[in-house]
Tab-separated table of C-alpha atoms in Angstrom:
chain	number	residue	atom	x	y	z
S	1	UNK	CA	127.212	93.474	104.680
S	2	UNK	CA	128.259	97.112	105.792
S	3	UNK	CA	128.380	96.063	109.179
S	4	UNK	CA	130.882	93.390	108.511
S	5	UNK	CA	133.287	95.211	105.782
S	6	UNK	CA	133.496	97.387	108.582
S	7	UNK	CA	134.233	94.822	111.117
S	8	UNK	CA	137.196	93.905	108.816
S	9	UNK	CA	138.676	97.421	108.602
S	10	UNK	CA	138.400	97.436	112.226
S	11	UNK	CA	140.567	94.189	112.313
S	12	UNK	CA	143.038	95.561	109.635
S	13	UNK	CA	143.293	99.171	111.747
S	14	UNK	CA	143.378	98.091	114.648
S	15	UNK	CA	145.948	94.927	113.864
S	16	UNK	CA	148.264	97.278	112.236
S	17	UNK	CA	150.603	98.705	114.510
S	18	UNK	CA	151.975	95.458	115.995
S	19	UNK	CA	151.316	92.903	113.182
S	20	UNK	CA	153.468	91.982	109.789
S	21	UNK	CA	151.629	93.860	106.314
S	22	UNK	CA	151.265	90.163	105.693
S	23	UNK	CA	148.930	89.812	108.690
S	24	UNK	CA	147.358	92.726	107.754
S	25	UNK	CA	146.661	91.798	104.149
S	26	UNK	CA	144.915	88.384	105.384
S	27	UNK	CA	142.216	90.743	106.928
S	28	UNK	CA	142.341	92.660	102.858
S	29	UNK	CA	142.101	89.506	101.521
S	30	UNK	CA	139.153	88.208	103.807
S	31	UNK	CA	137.185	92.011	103.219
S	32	UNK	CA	137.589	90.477	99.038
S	33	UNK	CA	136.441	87.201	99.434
S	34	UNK	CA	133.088	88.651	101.385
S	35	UNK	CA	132.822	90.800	98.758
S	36	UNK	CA	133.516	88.809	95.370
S	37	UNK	CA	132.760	85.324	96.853
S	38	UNK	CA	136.305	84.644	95.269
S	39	UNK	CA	139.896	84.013	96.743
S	40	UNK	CA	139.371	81.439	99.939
S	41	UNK	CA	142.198	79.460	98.390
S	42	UNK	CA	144.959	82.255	98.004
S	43	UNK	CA	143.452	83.053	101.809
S	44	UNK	CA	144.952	79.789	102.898
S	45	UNK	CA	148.326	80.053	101.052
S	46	UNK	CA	148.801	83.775	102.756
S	47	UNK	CA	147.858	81.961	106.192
S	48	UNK	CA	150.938	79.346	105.758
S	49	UNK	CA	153.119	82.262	105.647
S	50	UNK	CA	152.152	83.376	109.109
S	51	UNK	CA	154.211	81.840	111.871
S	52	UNK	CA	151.870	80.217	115.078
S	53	UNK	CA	152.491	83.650	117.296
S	54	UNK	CA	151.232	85.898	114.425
S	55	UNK	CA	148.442	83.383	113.600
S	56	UNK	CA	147.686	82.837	117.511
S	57	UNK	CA	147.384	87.101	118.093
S	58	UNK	CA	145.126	86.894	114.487
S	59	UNK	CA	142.332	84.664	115.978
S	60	UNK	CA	142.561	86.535	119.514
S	61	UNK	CA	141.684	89.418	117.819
S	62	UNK	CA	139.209	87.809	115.337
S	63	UNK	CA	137.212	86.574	117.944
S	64	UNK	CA	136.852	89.619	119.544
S	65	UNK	CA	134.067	89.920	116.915
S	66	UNK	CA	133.328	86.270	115.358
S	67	UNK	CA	130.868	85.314	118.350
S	68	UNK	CA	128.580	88.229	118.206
S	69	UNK	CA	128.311	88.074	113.985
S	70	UNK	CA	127.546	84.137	114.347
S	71	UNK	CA	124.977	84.649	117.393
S	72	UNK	CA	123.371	87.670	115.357
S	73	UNK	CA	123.185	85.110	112.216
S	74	UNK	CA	121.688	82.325	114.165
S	75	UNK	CA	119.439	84.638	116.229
S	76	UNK	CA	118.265	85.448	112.740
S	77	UNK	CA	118.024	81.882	111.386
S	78	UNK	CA	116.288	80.496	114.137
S	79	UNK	CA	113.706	83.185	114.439
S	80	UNK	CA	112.753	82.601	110.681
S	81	UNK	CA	112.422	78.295	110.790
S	82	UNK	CA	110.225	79.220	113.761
S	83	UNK	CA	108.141	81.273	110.954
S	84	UNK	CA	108.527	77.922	108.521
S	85	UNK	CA	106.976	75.189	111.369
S	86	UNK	CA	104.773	77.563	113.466
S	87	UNK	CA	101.510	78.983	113.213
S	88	UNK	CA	99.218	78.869	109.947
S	89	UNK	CA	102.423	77.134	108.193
S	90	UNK	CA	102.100	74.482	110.546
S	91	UNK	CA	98.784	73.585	109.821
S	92	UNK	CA	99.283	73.424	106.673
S	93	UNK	CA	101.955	71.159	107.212
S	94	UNK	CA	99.658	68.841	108.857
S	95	UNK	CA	96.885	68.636	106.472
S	96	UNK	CA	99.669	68.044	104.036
S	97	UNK	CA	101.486	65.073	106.467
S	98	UNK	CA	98.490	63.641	106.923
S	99	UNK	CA	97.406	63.146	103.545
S	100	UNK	CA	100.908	61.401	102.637
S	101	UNK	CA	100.621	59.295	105.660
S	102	UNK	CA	97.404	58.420	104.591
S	103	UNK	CA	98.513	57.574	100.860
S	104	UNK	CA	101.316	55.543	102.003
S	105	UNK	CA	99.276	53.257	104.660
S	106	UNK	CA	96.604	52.631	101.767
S	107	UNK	CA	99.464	50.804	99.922
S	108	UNK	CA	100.466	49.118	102.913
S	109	UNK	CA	97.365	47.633	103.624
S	110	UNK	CA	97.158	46.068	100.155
S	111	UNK	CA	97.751	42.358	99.250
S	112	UNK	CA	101.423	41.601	97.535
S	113	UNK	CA	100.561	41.738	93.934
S	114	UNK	CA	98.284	44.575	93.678
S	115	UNK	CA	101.019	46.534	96.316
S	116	UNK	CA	103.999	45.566	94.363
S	117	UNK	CA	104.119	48.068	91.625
S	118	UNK	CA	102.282	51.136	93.962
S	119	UNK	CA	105.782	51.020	96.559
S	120	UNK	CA	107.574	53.014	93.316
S	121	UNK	CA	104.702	54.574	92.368
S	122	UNK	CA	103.029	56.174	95.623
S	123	UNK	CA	105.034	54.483	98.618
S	124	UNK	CA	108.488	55.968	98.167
S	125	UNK	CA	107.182	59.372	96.568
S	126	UNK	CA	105.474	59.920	100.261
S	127	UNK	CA	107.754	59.121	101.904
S	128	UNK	CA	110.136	61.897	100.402
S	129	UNK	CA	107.739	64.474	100.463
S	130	UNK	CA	107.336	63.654	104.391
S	131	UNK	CA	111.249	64.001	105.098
S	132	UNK	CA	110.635	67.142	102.640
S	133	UNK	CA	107.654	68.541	105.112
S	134	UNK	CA	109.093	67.136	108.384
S	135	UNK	CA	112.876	67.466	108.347
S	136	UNK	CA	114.116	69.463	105.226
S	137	UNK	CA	117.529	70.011	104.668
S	138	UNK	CA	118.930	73.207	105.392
S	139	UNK	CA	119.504	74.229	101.244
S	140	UNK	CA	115.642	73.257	101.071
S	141	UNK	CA	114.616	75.700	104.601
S	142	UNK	CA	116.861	78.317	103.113
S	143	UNK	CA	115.247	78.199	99.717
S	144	UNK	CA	112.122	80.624	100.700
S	145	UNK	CA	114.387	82.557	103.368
S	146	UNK	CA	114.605	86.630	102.794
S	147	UNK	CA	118.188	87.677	100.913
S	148	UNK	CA	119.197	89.562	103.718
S	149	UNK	CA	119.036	86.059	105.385
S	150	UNK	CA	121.039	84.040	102.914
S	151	UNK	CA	123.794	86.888	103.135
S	152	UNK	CA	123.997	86.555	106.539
S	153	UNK	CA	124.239	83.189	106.345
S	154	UNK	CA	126.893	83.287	103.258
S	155	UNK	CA	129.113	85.784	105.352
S	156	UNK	CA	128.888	83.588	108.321
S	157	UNK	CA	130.079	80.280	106.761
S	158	UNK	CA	133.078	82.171	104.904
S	159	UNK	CA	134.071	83.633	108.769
S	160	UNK	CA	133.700	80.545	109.936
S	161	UNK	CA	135.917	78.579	107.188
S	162	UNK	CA	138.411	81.476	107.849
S	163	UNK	CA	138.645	81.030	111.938
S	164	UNK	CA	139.017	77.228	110.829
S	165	UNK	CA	141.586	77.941	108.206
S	166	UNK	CA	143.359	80.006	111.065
S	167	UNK	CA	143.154	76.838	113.535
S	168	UNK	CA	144.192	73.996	111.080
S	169	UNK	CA	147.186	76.040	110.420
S	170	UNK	CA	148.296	76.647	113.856
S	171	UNK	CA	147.331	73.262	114.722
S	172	UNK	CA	145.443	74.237	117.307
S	173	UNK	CA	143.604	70.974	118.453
S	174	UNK	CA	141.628	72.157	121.708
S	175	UNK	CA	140.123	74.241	119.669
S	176	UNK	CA	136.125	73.854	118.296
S	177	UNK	CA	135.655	73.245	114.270
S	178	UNK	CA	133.500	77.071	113.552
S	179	UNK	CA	131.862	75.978	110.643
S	180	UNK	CA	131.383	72.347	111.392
S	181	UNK	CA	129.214	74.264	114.363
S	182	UNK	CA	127.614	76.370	112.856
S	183	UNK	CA	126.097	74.063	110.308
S	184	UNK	CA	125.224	71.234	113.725
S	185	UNK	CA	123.338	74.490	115.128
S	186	UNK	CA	121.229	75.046	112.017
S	187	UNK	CA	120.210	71.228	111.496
S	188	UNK	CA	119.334	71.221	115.460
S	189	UNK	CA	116.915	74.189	114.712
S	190	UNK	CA	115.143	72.315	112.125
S	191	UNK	CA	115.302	68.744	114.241
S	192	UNK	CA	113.392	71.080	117.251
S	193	UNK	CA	111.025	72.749	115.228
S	194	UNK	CA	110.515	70.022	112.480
S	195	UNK	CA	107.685	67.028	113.360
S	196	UNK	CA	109.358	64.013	114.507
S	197	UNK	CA	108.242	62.996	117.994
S	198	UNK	CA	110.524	63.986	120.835
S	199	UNK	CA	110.040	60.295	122.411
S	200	UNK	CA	111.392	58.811	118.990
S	201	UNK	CA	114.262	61.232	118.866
S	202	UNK	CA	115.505	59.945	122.453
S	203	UNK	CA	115.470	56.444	121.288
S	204	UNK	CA	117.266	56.873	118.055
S	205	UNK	CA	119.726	58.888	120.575
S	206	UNK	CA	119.891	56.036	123.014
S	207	UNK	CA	120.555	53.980	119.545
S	208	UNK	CA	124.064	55.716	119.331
S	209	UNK	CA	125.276	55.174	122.655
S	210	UNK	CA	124.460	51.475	122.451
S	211	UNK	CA	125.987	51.066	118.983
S	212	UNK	CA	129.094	52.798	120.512
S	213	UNK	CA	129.425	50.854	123.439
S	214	UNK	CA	128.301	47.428	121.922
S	215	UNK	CA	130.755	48.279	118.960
S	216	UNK	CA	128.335	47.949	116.218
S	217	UNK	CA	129.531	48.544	112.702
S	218	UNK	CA	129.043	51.880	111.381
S	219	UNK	CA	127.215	50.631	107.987
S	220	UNK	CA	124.883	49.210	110.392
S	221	UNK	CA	124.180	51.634	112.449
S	222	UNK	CA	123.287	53.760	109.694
S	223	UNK	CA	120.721	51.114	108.194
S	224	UNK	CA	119.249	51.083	111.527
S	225	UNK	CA	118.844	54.644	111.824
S	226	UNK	CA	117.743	54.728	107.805
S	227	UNK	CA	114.559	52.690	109.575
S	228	UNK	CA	114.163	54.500	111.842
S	229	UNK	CA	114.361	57.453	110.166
S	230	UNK	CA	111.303	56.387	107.788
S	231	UNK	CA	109.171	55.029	110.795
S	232	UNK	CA	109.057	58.557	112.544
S	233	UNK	CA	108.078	60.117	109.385
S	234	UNK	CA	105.542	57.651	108.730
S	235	UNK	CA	103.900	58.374	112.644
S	236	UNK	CA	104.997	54.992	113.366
S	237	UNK	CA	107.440	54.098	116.572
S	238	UNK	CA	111.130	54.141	116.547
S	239	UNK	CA	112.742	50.664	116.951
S	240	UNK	CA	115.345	50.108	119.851
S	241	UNK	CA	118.823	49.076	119.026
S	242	UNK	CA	119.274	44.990	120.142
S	243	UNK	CA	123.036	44.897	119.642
S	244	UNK	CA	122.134	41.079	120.575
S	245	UNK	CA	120.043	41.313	117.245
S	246	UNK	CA	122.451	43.199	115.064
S	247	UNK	CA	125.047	39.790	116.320
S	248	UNK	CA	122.601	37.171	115.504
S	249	UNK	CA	121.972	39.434	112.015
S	250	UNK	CA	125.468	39.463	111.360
S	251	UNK	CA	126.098	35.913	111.913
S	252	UNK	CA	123.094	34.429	109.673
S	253	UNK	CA	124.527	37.140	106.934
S	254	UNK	CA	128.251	35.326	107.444
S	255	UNK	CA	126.804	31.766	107.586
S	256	UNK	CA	124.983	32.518	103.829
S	257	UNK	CA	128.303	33.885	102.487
S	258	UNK	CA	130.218	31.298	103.803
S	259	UNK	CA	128.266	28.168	103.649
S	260	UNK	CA	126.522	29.479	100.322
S	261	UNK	CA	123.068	29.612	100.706
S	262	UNK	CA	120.208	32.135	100.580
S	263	UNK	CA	117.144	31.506	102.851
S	264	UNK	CA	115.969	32.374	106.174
S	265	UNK	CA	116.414	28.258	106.866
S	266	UNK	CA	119.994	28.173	107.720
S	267	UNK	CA	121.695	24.427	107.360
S	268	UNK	CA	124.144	25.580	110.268
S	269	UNK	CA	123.514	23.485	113.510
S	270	UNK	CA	121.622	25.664	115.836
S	271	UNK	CA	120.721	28.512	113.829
S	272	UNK	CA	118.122	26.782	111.229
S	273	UNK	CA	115.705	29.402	112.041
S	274	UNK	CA	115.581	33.089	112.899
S	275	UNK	CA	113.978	32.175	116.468
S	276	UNK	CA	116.615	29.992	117.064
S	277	UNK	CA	119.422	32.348	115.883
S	278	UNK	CA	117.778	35.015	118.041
S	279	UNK	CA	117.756	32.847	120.999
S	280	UNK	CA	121.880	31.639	120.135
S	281	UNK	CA	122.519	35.160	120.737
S	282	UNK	CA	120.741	36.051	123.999
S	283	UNK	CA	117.450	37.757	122.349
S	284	UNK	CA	114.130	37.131	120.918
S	285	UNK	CA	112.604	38.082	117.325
S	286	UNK	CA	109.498	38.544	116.058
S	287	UNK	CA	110.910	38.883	112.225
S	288	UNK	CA	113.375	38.724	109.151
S	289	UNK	CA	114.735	40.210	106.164
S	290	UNK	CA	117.410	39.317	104.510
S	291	UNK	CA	118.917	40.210	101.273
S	292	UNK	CA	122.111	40.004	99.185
S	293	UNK	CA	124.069	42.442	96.302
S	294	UNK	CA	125.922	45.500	97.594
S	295	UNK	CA	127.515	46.522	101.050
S	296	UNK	CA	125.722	49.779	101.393
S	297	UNK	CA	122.835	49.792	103.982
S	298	UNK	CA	120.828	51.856	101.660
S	299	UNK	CA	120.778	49.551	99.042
S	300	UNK	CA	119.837	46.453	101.535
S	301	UNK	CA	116.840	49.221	102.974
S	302	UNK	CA	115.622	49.627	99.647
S	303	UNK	CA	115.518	46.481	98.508
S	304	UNK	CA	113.184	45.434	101.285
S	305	UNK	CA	111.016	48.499	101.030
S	306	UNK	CA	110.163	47.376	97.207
S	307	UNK	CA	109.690	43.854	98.059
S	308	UNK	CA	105.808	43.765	99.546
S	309	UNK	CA	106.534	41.088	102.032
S	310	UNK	CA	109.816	42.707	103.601
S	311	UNK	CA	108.161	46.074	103.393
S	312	UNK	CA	105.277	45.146	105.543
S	313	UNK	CA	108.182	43.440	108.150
S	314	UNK	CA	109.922	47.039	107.881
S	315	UNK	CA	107.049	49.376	109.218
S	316	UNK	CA	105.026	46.406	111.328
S	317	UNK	CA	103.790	48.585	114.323
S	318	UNK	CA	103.903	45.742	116.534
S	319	UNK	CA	107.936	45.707	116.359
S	320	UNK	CA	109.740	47.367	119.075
S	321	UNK	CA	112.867	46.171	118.589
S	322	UNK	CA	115.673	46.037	115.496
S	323	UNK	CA	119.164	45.038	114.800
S	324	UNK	CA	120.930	44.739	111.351
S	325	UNK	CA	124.024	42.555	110.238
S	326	UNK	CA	126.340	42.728	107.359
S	327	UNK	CA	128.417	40.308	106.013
S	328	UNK	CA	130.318	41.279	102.621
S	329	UNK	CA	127.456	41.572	100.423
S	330	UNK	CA	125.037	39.536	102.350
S	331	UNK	CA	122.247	41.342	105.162
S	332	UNK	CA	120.219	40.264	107.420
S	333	UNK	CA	117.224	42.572	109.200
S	334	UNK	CA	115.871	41.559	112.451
S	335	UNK	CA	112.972	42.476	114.632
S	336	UNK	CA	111.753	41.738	118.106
């Protein structure tokens, strides 16, 4: 904290002979916020009265210092989730992951009716406490962090909001969102240190840049990854992308909107079955789920992961393949 109330007097000094007392009380104001947690708002208001040349020479000379108090922070950071996922904490991790894993796959090897009610009960409670042990979110990492660490942290995301605020008022386009950064740097930390398998990482990468350049929906490519996502946790393989899938998904999801039916038998010419819809669209499958009653992904996702028979299409270790289509408030889930 000393270190950077100092760094702002050294801003204010060092601004003031060729900078407006306007200028210079943006760097006052900034020392207060830091300080009292309070004032970001007027900040902004004091920033519209800069003109571009005064706000241009303020973030020259703020980043004369911004890089090395964000590096120090992250130095910092990443040195402590190391502490979180290495060493006796990680084997305790383990023994911990394992005996979820090991709760959840008893379920799944259950018959319908006696699994039914456990999926609430023990399935879905697992599975949390896995994304909790595997991949926390950076409010949960930070929770156990030392104070000095979560000030470091709190002056770092108010410098960064202010180099933004300095940018968005400028429009300044070329130039790299600070805090959105900072925050992609911490969640990267966790992703390397965390426990998903590097091979199921790469696919679920690969997964974007086919769902970009086969133009898949976004609300699809987010159920896809929501799979995915739960698969890795579980130890279980990630599922490839079949944009061909996701088409044939989408389609049988229109067709039961449109036509008005419900089933996996589809009365449309050429598509009566999921094999054949597969094959319509230039794929194979090796499974179905459909469902119908909200356009969120989420929703569909969960709605198969309570029902017993959909559940044990979801995490089938024999699938390799997935796509996903949405029509309105119809799905369909496919697997190959």
């Amino acid at each position: 904290m000393k270190f950077l109330i100092a760094f702002i007097f050294s801003l204010t000094l060092s601004f003031a002979p060729a900078a407006s007392l306007t200028t210079n009380e943006v760097f006052v104001r900034l020392q207060s916020i830091i300080e009292t947690d309070k004032g970001f708002e007027t900040l902004l208001t004091d920033l519209e009265d800069l003109d571009n040349k005064e706000l241009t020479a303020l973030l020259k000379e703020f980043d004369r210092t911004w890089p090395q108090i964000r590096d120090k922070y992250l130095k910092d950071y990443q040195n402590f989730i190391k502490s979180k996922f290495t060493g006796s904490a990680k084997n305790d991790t383990a023994k911990e992951i394992r005996k979820y894993r090991s709760e959840f796959m008893k379920v799944y090897q259950l018959g319908d009716d006696p699994m039914k009610p456990l999926l609430k009960k023990t399935s879905m409670p697992a599975l949390k406490a896995l994304k909790k042990l595997i991949m926390p979110n950076i409010k949960e990492v930070l929770s156990t962090a030392p104070t000095a660490l979560i000030n470091q942290r709190k002056m770092a995301i108010t410098l960064a909001k202010f180099r933004d605020a300095i940018v968005n008022t400028a429009v300044l386009y070329d130039e790299e969102a600070a805090e959105k950064s900072l925050i992609h740097i911490e969640k990267e930390g966790i992703a390397a240190y965390g426990g998903l398998p590097r091979d199921g990482l790469r696919i679920m990468a690969e997964n974007n840049k086919i769902a970009e350049n086969e133009k898949v929906p976004e609300n699809e490519r987010e159920g896809i990854r929501e799979v995915n996502e739960w698969r890795l946790l579980l130890g279980l393989n990630a599922l490839v992308l079949d944009h061909k899938l996701c088409n044939a998904s989408r389609t049988h999801s229109e067709d039961m909107d449109k036509v008005g039916f419900f089933a996996h038998q589809s009365p449309v010419p050429g598509r009566k079955t999921p094999w054949s819809r597969a094959a319509e669209a230039g794929t194979k499958a090796s499974g179905e789920n459909i469902y119908k009653g909200s356009t969120s992904p989420n929703s569909a996702n969960k709605g198969w992961f309570y029902s017993p028979g959909h559940h044990k299409n979801m995490f089938r270790s024999s699938h390799k393949r997935i796509g996903l289509g949405c029509y309105d408030k119809h799905w369909t889930q496919m697997f190959g």
